[in-house]
Tab-separated table of C-alpha atoms and ligand atoms in Angstrom:
chain	number	residue	atom	x	y	z
A	1207	MET	CA	-36.990	2.756	1.557
A	1208	SER	CA	-40.269	2.734	1.445
A	1209	SER	CA	-42.030	5.623	-0.450
A	1210	ILE	CA	-42.201	9.156	1.016
A	1211	PHE	CA	-44.879	11.628	0.881
A	1212	PHE	CA	-44.730	15.064	1.261
A	1213	TRP	CA	-46.734	17.919	0.460
A	1214	ARG	CA	-46.729	19.948	-2.539
A	1215	LYS	CA	-48.390	23.235	-3.904
A	1216	LYS	CA	-50.978	22.250	-6.388
A	1217	ARG	CA	-50.428	23.894	-9.661
A	1218	GLU	CA	-54.176	23.773	-10.501
A	1219	GLU	CA	-55.969	26.627	-9.721
A	1220	GLU	CA	-59.042	25.923	-7.294
A	1221	LYS	CA	-61.499	28.533	-7.691
A	1222	VAL	CA	-63.212	28.516	-4.716
A	1223	ALA	CA	-63.999	32.251	-4.198
A	1224	SER	CA	-66.556	31.753	-2.723
A	1225	ASP	CA	-64.961	30.276	0.468
A	1226	SER	CA	-63.833	32.783	2.662
A	1227	SER	CA	-61.493	30.737	4.489
A	1228	THR	CA	-59.410	30.146	1.533
A	1229	GLN	CA	-59.628	34.008	0.285
A	1230	GLN	CA	-57.862	35.072	3.836
A	1231	GLN	CA	-55.018	32.681	3.362
A	1232	PRO	CA	-51.768	34.078	2.075
A	1233	ALA	CA	-51.181	32.877	-1.703
A	1234	ASN	CA	-48.569	30.600	-0.968
A	1235	GLN	CA	-49.650	28.654	1.851
A	1236	ALA	CA	-53.184	28.090	0.053
A	1237	ASN	CA	-54.224	24.813	-1.899
A	1238	LEU	CA	-51.552	22.032	-0.929
A	1239	THR	CA	-51.913	18.672	-2.006
A	1240	GLN	CA	-50.351	15.330	-1.182
A	1241	ALA	CA	-47.733	14.045	-4.136
A	1242	LYS	CA	-46.053	11.053	-3.804
A	1243	LEU	CA	-42.446	11.875	-4.517
A	1244	PRO	CA	-40.174	8.785	-5.929
A	1245	SER	CA	-38.367	6.670	-3.939
A	1246	ARG	CA	-34.809	6.300	-3.392
A	1247	SER	CA	-33.019	3.471	-1.217
A	1248	ALA	CA	-29.466	3.148	0.077
A	1249	LYS	CA	-29.195	-0.332	-0.068
A	1250	LYS	CA	-26.410	-0.980	-2.917
A	1251	GLY	CA	-24.519	1.882	-1.618
A	1252	ILE	CA	-23.650	1.018	1.460
A	1253	ARG	CA	-20.547	-0.940	2.080
A	1254	SER	CA	-20.309	-4.208	4.575
A	1255	LEU	CA	-18.213	-4.072	7.899
A	1256	PHE	CA	-16.864	-7.339	6.385
A	1257	ALA	CA	-15.859	-6.560	3.107
A	1258	ILE	CA	-12.418	-6.639	4.506
A	1259	SER	CA	-12.147	-8.392	7.495
A	1260	LYS	CA	-14.070	-11.349	8.113
A	1261	PHE	CA	-16.730	-11.993	10.614
A	1262	ASP	CA	-15.793	-14.970	12.910
A	1263	PRO	CA	-18.934	-15.935	15.057
A	1264	GLU	CA	-16.283	-17.723	17.393
A	1265	ASP	CA	-14.580	-14.407	18.215
A	1266	LEU	CA	-16.477	-11.629	19.279
A	1267	GLN	CA	-13.541	-9.910	20.197
A	1268	THR	CA	-12.887	-9.171	16.533
A	1269	LEU	CA	-16.097	-7.871	15.856
A	1270	GLU	CA	-15.629	-4.962	18.144
A	1271	ASP	CA	-11.751	-4.175	16.155
A	1272	ILE	CA	-13.650	-4.174	13.028
A	1273	LEU	CA	-16.333	-1.744	14.456
A	1274	LEU	CA	-13.514	0.429	15.360
A	1275	GLN	CA	-11.687	0.327	12.164
A	1276	ALA	CA	-15.248	1.233	10.674
A	1277	ASP	CA	-15.300	4.912	13.024
A	1278	PHE	CA	-17.613	3.487	15.127
A	1279	GLY	CA	-15.561	4.721	18.290
A	1280	LEU	CA	-14.674	2.966	21.036
A	1281	GLY	CA	-17.738	3.342	23.477
A	1282	ALA	CA	-19.915	2.481	20.505
A	1283	SER	CA	-17.931	-0.427	19.616
A	1284	GLU	CA	-17.842	-1.861	22.928
A	1285	LYS	CA	-21.703	-1.440	23.391
A	1286	ILE	CA	-22.708	-3.129	20.541
A	1287	VAL	CA	-20.335	-5.917	20.974
A	1288	ALA	CA	-21.687	-6.614	24.555
A	1289	ALA	CA	-25.175	-5.981	23.542
A	1290	VAL	CA	-24.478	-8.797	20.876
A	1291	ARG	CA	-23.262	-10.992	23.317
A	1292	THR	CA	-26.234	-10.765	25.324
A	1293	GLU	CA	-28.629	-10.936	22.827
A	1294	ALA	CA	-26.697	-14.056	21.361
A	1295	LYS	CA	-26.976	-15.770	24.676
A	1296	LEU	CA	-30.570	-14.632	25.210
A	1297	GLN	CA	-31.509	-16.389	21.734
A	1298	GLY	CA	-28.849	-19.297	21.950
A	1299	ALA	CA	-27.778	-17.986	18.559
A	1300	SER	CA	-24.227	-19.070	17.373
A	1301	ASN	CA	-23.869	-19.177	14.186
A	1302	GLU	CA	-22.866	-16.892	11.517
A	1303	SER	CA	-25.760	-15.711	10.132
A	1304	GLU	CA	-28.064	-15.410	13.230
A	1305	LEU	CA	-25.414	-13.183	14.762
A	1306	ARG	CA	-25.270	-11.028	12.019
A	1307	LYS	CA	-29.030	-10.755	12.216
A	1308	ILE	CA	-28.833	-9.723	15.959
A	1309	LEU	CA	-25.464	-7.539	15.150
A	1310	ALA	CA	-27.570	-5.469	12.537
A	1311	GLN	CA	-30.682	-5.238	15.004
A	1312	VAL	CA	-28.426	-3.970	18.069
A	1313	ILE	CA	-26.914	-0.955	15.510
A	1314	GLU	CA	-30.182	-0.099	14.386
A	1315	ALA	CA	-31.156	-0.171	17.344
A	1316	GLU	CA	-28.439	2.367	18.701
A	1317	LEU	CA	-29.023	4.773	15.542
A	1318	GLY	CA	-32.470	5.110	16.706
A	1319	SER	CA	-35.306	4.321	14.267
A	1320	ASP	CA	-36.550	7.411	13.387
A	1321	ARG	CA	-37.089	7.947	9.846
A	1322	ALA	CA	-35.272	11.044	8.479
A	1323	GLN	CA	-37.658	13.625	7.507
A	1324	LEU	CA	-37.088	17.028	5.602
A	1325	ASN	CA	-38.952	19.933	6.811
A	1326	LEU	CA	-41.543	19.703	3.745
A	1327	SER	CA	-44.730	19.905	5.348
A	1328	SER	CA	-45.066	23.429	7.063
A	1329	GLY	CA	-47.314	24.743	4.155
A	1330	LYS	CA	-45.489	27.873	3.786
A	1331	LEU	CA	-44.071	27.973	0.228
A	1332	PRO	CA	-41.381	28.422	-0.913
A	1333	TYR	CA	-39.178	25.852	1.541
A	1334	VAL	CA	-35.861	27.498	1.581
A	1335	PHE	CA	-32.620	25.028	2.060
A	1336	LEU	CA	-29.398	26.280	2.959
A	1337	ILE	CA	-26.694	23.801	2.164
A	1338	VAL	CA	-23.679	24.272	3.726
A	1339	GLY	CA	-20.004	22.136	4.349
A	1340	VAL	CA	-16.706	22.492	3.663
A	1341	ASN	CA	-15.373	22.339	0.088
A	1342	GLY	CA	-15.533	18.989	-1.596
A	1343	ALA	CA	-17.911	17.243	0.364
A	1344	GLY	CA	-20.393	17.121	-1.867
A	1345	LYS	CA	-23.159	19.672	-1.463
A	1346	THR	CA	-23.418	20.888	-5.046
A	1347	THR	CA	-23.944	17.396	-6.322
A	1348	THR	CA	-26.299	16.981	-3.785
A	1349	ILE	CA	-28.091	20.051	-4.264
A	1350	GLY	CA	-28.726	18.736	-8.047
A	1351	LYS	CA	-29.697	15.246	-6.523
A	1352	LEU	CA	-32.506	16.465	-4.492
A	1353	ALA	CA	-33.536	19.549	-7.103
A	1354	ASN	CA	-33.949	16.243	-9.682
A	1355	TRP	CA	-35.821	14.028	-7.286
A	1356	LEU	CA	-38.221	17.082	-6.327
A	1357	GLY	CA	-38.593	17.971	-9.910
A	1358	GLU	CA	-39.973	13.990	-10.830
A	1359	GLY	CA	-42.403	14.876	-7.650
A	1360	SER	CA	-43.453	17.994	-9.946
A	1361	TRP	CA	-41.865	20.321	-7.573
A	1362	SER	CA	-41.163	23.245	-9.029
A	1363	VAL	CA	-37.511	24.424	-7.814
A	1364	VAL	CA	-35.213	27.036	-8.029
A	1365	LEU	CA	-31.512	27.010	-7.175
A	1366	GLY	CA	-29.358	29.783	-5.727
A	1367	ALA	CA	-25.505	29.772	-6.491
A	1368	ALA	CA	-24.412	31.440	-3.849
A	1369	ASP	CA	-21.163	30.024	-3.832
A	1370	THR	CA	-19.449	32.801	-6.014
A	1371	PHE	CA	-15.877	32.622	-5.175
A	1372	ARG	CA	-15.474	30.337	-8.539
A	1373	ALA	CA	-17.254	30.758	-11.936
A	1374	ALA	CA	-16.560	27.024	-12.001
A	1375	ALA	CA	-18.920	26.363	-8.564
A	1376	VAL	CA	-21.588	28.285	-10.521
A	1377	ASN	CA	-21.196	26.399	-14.000
A	1378	GLN	CA	-21.503	23.275	-11.936
A	1379	LEU	CA	-24.630	24.131	-10.666
A	1380	ALA	CA	-25.936	25.277	-13.745
A	1381	THR	CA	-25.332	21.716	-15.220
A	1382	TRP	CA	-27.191	20.195	-12.122
A	1383	ALA	CA	-30.033	22.697	-12.958
A	1384	GLU	CA	-30.488	21.939	-16.381
A	1385	ARG	CA	-30.570	18.201	-15.722
A	1386	ALA	CA	-32.829	18.520	-13.138
A	1387	GLY	CA	-35.279	21.098	-15.023
A	1388	ALA	CA	-34.798	23.792	-11.833
A	1389	LYS	CA	-34.685	27.181	-12.146
A	1390	LEU	CA	-31.113	28.748	-11.491
A	1391	VAL	CA	-30.326	32.419	-10.008
A	1392	ALA	CA	-26.841	33.372	-10.568
A	1393	PRO	CA	-24.152	35.688	-9.617
A	1394	LYS	CA	-24.486	38.643	-12.361
A	1395	SER	CA	-20.551	38.506	-12.123
A	1396	ASP	CA	-17.569	36.653	-10.395
A	1397	GLY	CA	-17.337	37.110	-6.620
A	1398	GLN	CA	-20.776	38.782	-6.306
A	1399	ASP	CA	-22.155	38.851	-2.614
A	1400	PRO	CA	-23.318	35.348	-1.936
A	1401	ALA	CA	-26.095	36.890	0.431
A	1402	SER	CA	-27.332	39.120	-2.532
A	1403	VAL	CA	-27.362	36.246	-4.855
A	1404	ALA	CA	-29.310	34.038	-2.008
A	1405	PHE	CA	-31.707	37.200	-1.878
A	1406	GLU	CA	-32.505	37.374	-5.564
A	1407	ALA	CA	-33.182	33.638	-5.477
A	1408	VAL	CA	-35.427	33.802	-2.917
A	1409	GLU	CA	-37.163	36.699	-4.831
A	1410	ALA	CA	-36.975	34.768	-7.848
A	1411	ALA	CA	-38.649	31.550	-5.871
A	1412	ILE	CA	-41.434	33.704	-4.709
A	1413	SER	CA	-42.202	35.640	-7.750
A	1414	GLU	CA	-42.643	32.427	-9.918
A	1415	ASP	CA	-44.564	30.502	-7.182
A	1416	ALA	CA	-41.899	27.916	-6.846
A	1417	ASP	CA	-42.131	25.197	-3.946
A	1418	ILE	CA	-38.432	25.287	-2.965
A	1419	CYS	CA	-35.629	27.511	-3.176
A	1420	ILE	CA	-32.178	25.674	-2.404
A	1421	ILE	CA	-28.761	27.760	-1.764
A	1422	ASP	CA	-25.584	26.532	-2.201
A	1423	THR	CA	-22.772	28.034	-0.180
A	1424	ALA	CA	-19.464	28.447	-0.068
A	1425	GLY	CA	-16.629	25.985	1.622
A	1426	ARG	CA	-13.746	28.009	1.672
A	1427	LEU	CA	-13.590	30.026	4.474
A	1428	GLN	CA	-10.628	30.984	6.110
A	1429	ASN	CA	-11.705	31.285	9.372
A	1430	LYS	CA	-14.789	30.863	11.958
A	1431	SER	CA	-15.692	34.118	12.156
A	1432	ASP	CA	-15.228	34.477	8.433
A	1433	LEU	CA	-17.862	31.649	8.215
A	1434	MET	CA	-19.934	33.391	10.576
A	1435	ASP	CA	-20.107	36.220	9.274
A	1436	GLU	CA	-20.854	35.096	5.904
A	1437	LEU	CA	-23.591	32.753	6.632
A	1438	SER	CA	-25.436	34.513	9.368
A	1439	LYS	CA	-25.675	37.263	6.699
A	1440	ILE	CA	-27.032	34.850	4.277
A	1441	ARG	CA	-29.842	33.796	6.726
A	1442	ARG	CA	-30.303	37.270	7.752
A	1443	VAL	CA	-31.020	38.423	3.751
A	1444	ILE	CA	-33.315	35.303	3.012
A	1445	GLU	CA	-35.317	35.605	6.431
A	1446	LYS	CA	-36.053	38.924	4.659
A	1447	ARG	CA	-38.301	37.187	2.326
A	1448	ALA	CA	-39.137	33.721	3.601
A	1449	GLU	CA	-38.328	31.036	6.550
A	1450	ILE	CA	-35.707	28.901	5.852
A	1451	SER	CA	-37.276	25.561	6.391
A	1452	GLU	CA	-33.735	23.269	6.459
A	1453	VAL	CA	-29.924	23.717	6.719
A	1454	LEU	CA	-28.169	20.985	5.658
A	1455	LEU	CA	-24.398	20.285	6.312
A	1456	VAL	CA	-22.915	18.327	4.041
A	1457	ILE	CA	-20.314	15.836	5.691
A	1458	ASP	CA	-17.825	13.415	3.156
A	1459	ALA	CA	-18.059	9.864	5.016
A	1460	THR	CA	-14.428	9.463	3.849
A	1461	THR	CA	-13.014	12.332	5.800
A	1462	GLY	CA	-13.705	10.336	9.156
A	1463	GLN	CA	-12.927	12.272	12.765
A	1464	ASN	CA	-11.447	15.213	10.846
A	1465	GLY	CA	-14.658	15.826	8.785
A	1466	LEU	CA	-16.535	15.526	12.229
A	1467	SER	CA	-14.784	18.079	13.789
A	1468	GLN	CA	-14.795	20.747	10.737
A	1469	ALA	CA	-18.627	19.673	11.284
A	1470	LYS	CA	-18.580	20.806	14.187
A	1471	ALA	CA	-17.445	24.514	13.401
A	1472	PHE	CA	-20.591	24.612	11.145
A	1473	THR	CA	-22.858	23.327	13.481
A	1474	GLU	CA	-21.814	26.024	16.142
A	1475	VAL	CA	-22.596	28.857	13.347
A	1476	ALA	CA	-25.074	27.906	11.176
A	1477	GLN	CA	-27.868	26.768	12.927
A	1478	VAL	CA	-27.757	23.439	11.451
A	1479	THR	CA	-31.035	21.289	11.350
A	1480	GLY	CA	-29.904	18.036	9.491
A	1481	VAL	CA	-26.719	16.340	8.312
A	1482	VAL	CA	-26.231	14.681	4.638
A	1483	LEU	CA	-23.702	12.235	5.010
A	1484	THR	CA	-22.075	11.829	1.021
A	1485	LYS	CA	-19.650	9.213	-0.699
A	1486	LEU	CA	-20.990	6.456	1.810
A	1487	ASP	CA	-20.506	3.888	-1.080
A	1488	GLY	CA	-16.782	5.080	-1.072
A	1489	THR	CA	-15.701	4.357	2.313
A	1490	ALA	CA	-16.170	1.145	4.659
A	1491	LYS	CA	-16.210	3.572	7.354
A	1492	GLY	CA	-20.053	3.936	8.056
A	1493	GLY	CA	-19.476	3.845	11.619
A	1494	ILE	CA	-19.008	7.855	11.011
A	1495	ALA	CA	-22.879	8.000	11.024
A	1496	PHE	CA	-22.888	6.948	14.765
A	1497	ALA	CA	-20.186	9.862	15.822
A	1498	ILE	CA	-22.163	11.997	14.016
A	1499	GLN	CA	-25.747	11.343	15.376
A	1500	SER	CA	-23.853	11.100	19.374
A	1501	GLU	CA	-21.285	14.031	18.654
A	1502	LEU	CA	-23.530	16.424	16.802
A	1503	GLY	CA	-26.640	15.840	17.987
A	1504	ILE	CA	-28.055	16.290	14.801
A	1505	PRO	CA	-29.931	13.736	12.528
A	1506	ILE	CA	-28.532	12.302	9.706
A	1507	LYS	CA	-31.100	13.272	7.075
A	1508	LEU	CA	-29.922	11.716	3.496
A	1509	VAL	CA	-27.210	9.863	2.521
A	1510	GLY	CA	-25.114	9.947	-0.853
A	1511	ILE	CA	-24.016	7.056	-2.475
A	1512	GLY	CA	-22.267	7.338	-5.333
A	1513	GLU	CA	-21.729	10.246	-7.940
A	1514	GLY	CA	-25.142	9.784	-10.029
A	1515	ILE	CA	-28.446	11.832	-10.038
A	1516	ASN	CA	-30.263	8.990	-8.278
A	1517	ASP	CA	-27.064	8.211	-5.625
A	1518	PHE	CA	-29.243	9.302	-2.692
A	1519	ALA	CA	-31.597	7.764	-0.186
A	1520	PHE	CA	-32.952	9.286	2.806
A	1521	PHE	CA	-31.210	7.943	6.211
A	1522	ASP	CA	-33.015	5.173	7.686
A	1523	ALA	CA	-31.794	3.147	10.356
A	1524	LYS	CA	-33.320	-0.188	9.339
A	1525	GLU	CA	-31.402	0.078	5.924
A	1526	PHE	CA	-28.228	1.271	6.585
A	1527	ALA	CA	-27.911	-1.629	9.652
A	1528	SER	CA	-28.757	-3.880	7.119
A	1529	GLY	CA	-26.241	-2.727	4.567
A	1530	LEU	CA	-23.551	-2.651	7.386
A	1531	VAL	CA	-23.541	-6.001	8.012
A	1532	ALA	CA	-24.536	-7.668	4.674
B	914	LIG	P1	-19.007	20.675	-2.616
B	914	LIG	O1	-17.487	21.137	-2.675
B	914	LIG	O2	-19.621	20.689	-1.340
B	914	LIG	O3	-20.246	21.497	-3.613
B	914	LIG	O4	-18.972	19.140	-3.668
B	914	LIG	P2	-19.352	19.062	-4.906
B	914	LIG	O5	-20.711	18.452	-5.078
B	914	LIG	O6	-18.681	19.534	-6.092
B	914	LIG	O7	-18.781	17.066	-4.988
B	914	LIG	C1	-17.372	16.764	-4.646
B	914	LIG	C2	-16.966	15.711	-5.415
B	914	LIG	O8	-17.217	14.732	-4.569
B	914	LIG	C3	-17.740	15.519	-6.819
B	914	LIG	O9	-16.340	15.003	-7.635
B	914	LIG	C4	-18.271	14.433	-6.673
B	914	LIG	O10	-18.870	13.952	-7.972
B	914	LIG	C5	-18.218	13.829	-5.752
B	914	LIG	N1	-19.658	13.334	-4.507
B	914	LIG	C6	-20.488	13.942	-4.156
B	914	LIG	N2	-21.170	13.108	-3.611
B	914	LIG	C7	-20.903	11.756	-3.960
B	914	LIG	C8	-21.310	10.589	-3.425
B	914	LIG	O11	-22.355	10.275	-2.355
B	914	LIG	N3	-20.354	9.631	-3.490
B	914	LIG	C9	-19.539	9.383	-3.951
B	914	LIG	N4	-18.634	8.809	-4.562
B	914	LIG	N5	-18.781	11.188	-5.130
B	914	LIG	C10	-19.467	11.863	-4.530
B	915	LIG	P1	-24.994	45.055	2.778
B	915	LIG	O1	-24.692	44.813	4.666
B	915	LIG	O2	-25.495	46.599	2.473
B	915	LIG	O3	-24.428	44.009	1.952
B	915	LIG	O4	-26.651	44.835	2.696
B	915	LIG	P2	-27.568	43.785	3.570
B	915	LIG	O5	-26.481	42.651	4.883
B	915	LIG	O6	-29.005	43.860	4.188
B	915	LIG	O7	-28.067	42.370	2.266
B	915	LIG	C1	-27.128	41.671	1.823
B	915	LIG	C2	-27.241	41.703	0.100
B	915	LIG	O8	-28.642	41.273	-0.206
B	915	LIG	C3	-27.228	43.072	-0.562
B	915	LIG	O9	-26.093	43.638	-0.932
B	915	LIG	C4	-28.410	43.179	-1.796
B	915	LIG	O10	-27.938	42.623	-2.821
B	915	LIG	C5	-29.411	42.030	-0.892
B	915	LIG	N1	-30.664	42.143	-0.198
B	915	LIG	C6	-30.628	42.608	0.942
B	915	LIG	N2	-31.629	42.761	1.265
B	915	LIG	C7	-32.458	43.561	0.158
B	915	LIG	C8	-33.753	43.949	-0.222
B	915	LIG	O11	-34.527	44.305	0.368
B	915	LIG	N3	-33.757	44.676	-1.696
B	915	LIG	C9	-32.949	43.782	-2.336
B	915	LIG	N4	-33.287	44.397	-3.826
B	915	LIG	N5	-31.867	43.451	-2.101
B	915	LIG	C10	-31.531	42.886	-0.716
B	916	LIG	MG1	-20.166	23.434	-4.741
């Protein structure tokens, strides 16, 4: 993955008092400067489709089975194999390495080559990210990774621990905040209203002139109306103070089709703007990325490829396709 450029707020005060256009800007929209954030690659984290079943260039029917096993879904698997056949014929390709190359190109084209970008360029600070998804999907871990990465790029980050069901959830986020050098806004007592923690986190981000506020939420919600009530309340109180830049839905890639149906419930209630697909390192079912893009109609923005602080990357169709085919 190549470097990604984002905008961040310039720390040093710019003394341009005589410039009236600057004076008229709200304080937190002023003084943007481009900063380089460290790059992240998913290359080594994506499992090959051919780790278990071998690729047989003589028999493309086996390729369809491999794609099916990797959760591409029937329609996509058939389409990909048909496209590989056609392209191979066109190019007169028949050996394994040529066919793998064609396969990677076909997968990339099917995924759409748009680079996943986070919404970090509107200039209205602080950017607020709401992180949603079922329990265990990797929300808190993703927040830790993001906070650390943004911190390395000199962004100031405030984390809001709005998963207030369990003290352990707050402690886990606190550990990540410490590692990442981010400020944590935690509930004052167990079970404090998650919306009030979200509100306080955004207030803290504004008063401390922070660049970004990331809100962790609970995944353990009994039913869809609970989920809707809680998330809409969190949204409502945040929006009293700031715009929400991203609602990231975290999905565990190892849960396959089941994870996908749970994810649908979130997209129906949470105005999701992007997907984070975690645990790609732990599964040979990377094809789920296809089903997510086509069934949810929401771009995958980030991928998680391990438990470590640097184990994530921006979703990149080319990198993803070459990882699957490698
Ligand atoms: P949450 O309940 O959604 O907040 O999920 P957590 O962030 O607590 O993660 C649940 C478990 O998944 C933890 O053990 C994490 O270390 C692990 N995890 C999260 N992301 C990844 C990933 O990308 N790869 C792997 N292998 N494990 C992950
Ligand atoms: P509720 O229906 O009484 O819980 O209130 P809301 O739904 O408006 O907000 C939920 C929580 O967010 C409240 O309990 C407050 O802790 C917090 N909150 C919302 N708006 C404000 C505000 O304007 N000032 C402060 N201090 N807290 C607020
Ligand atoms: Mg959590």
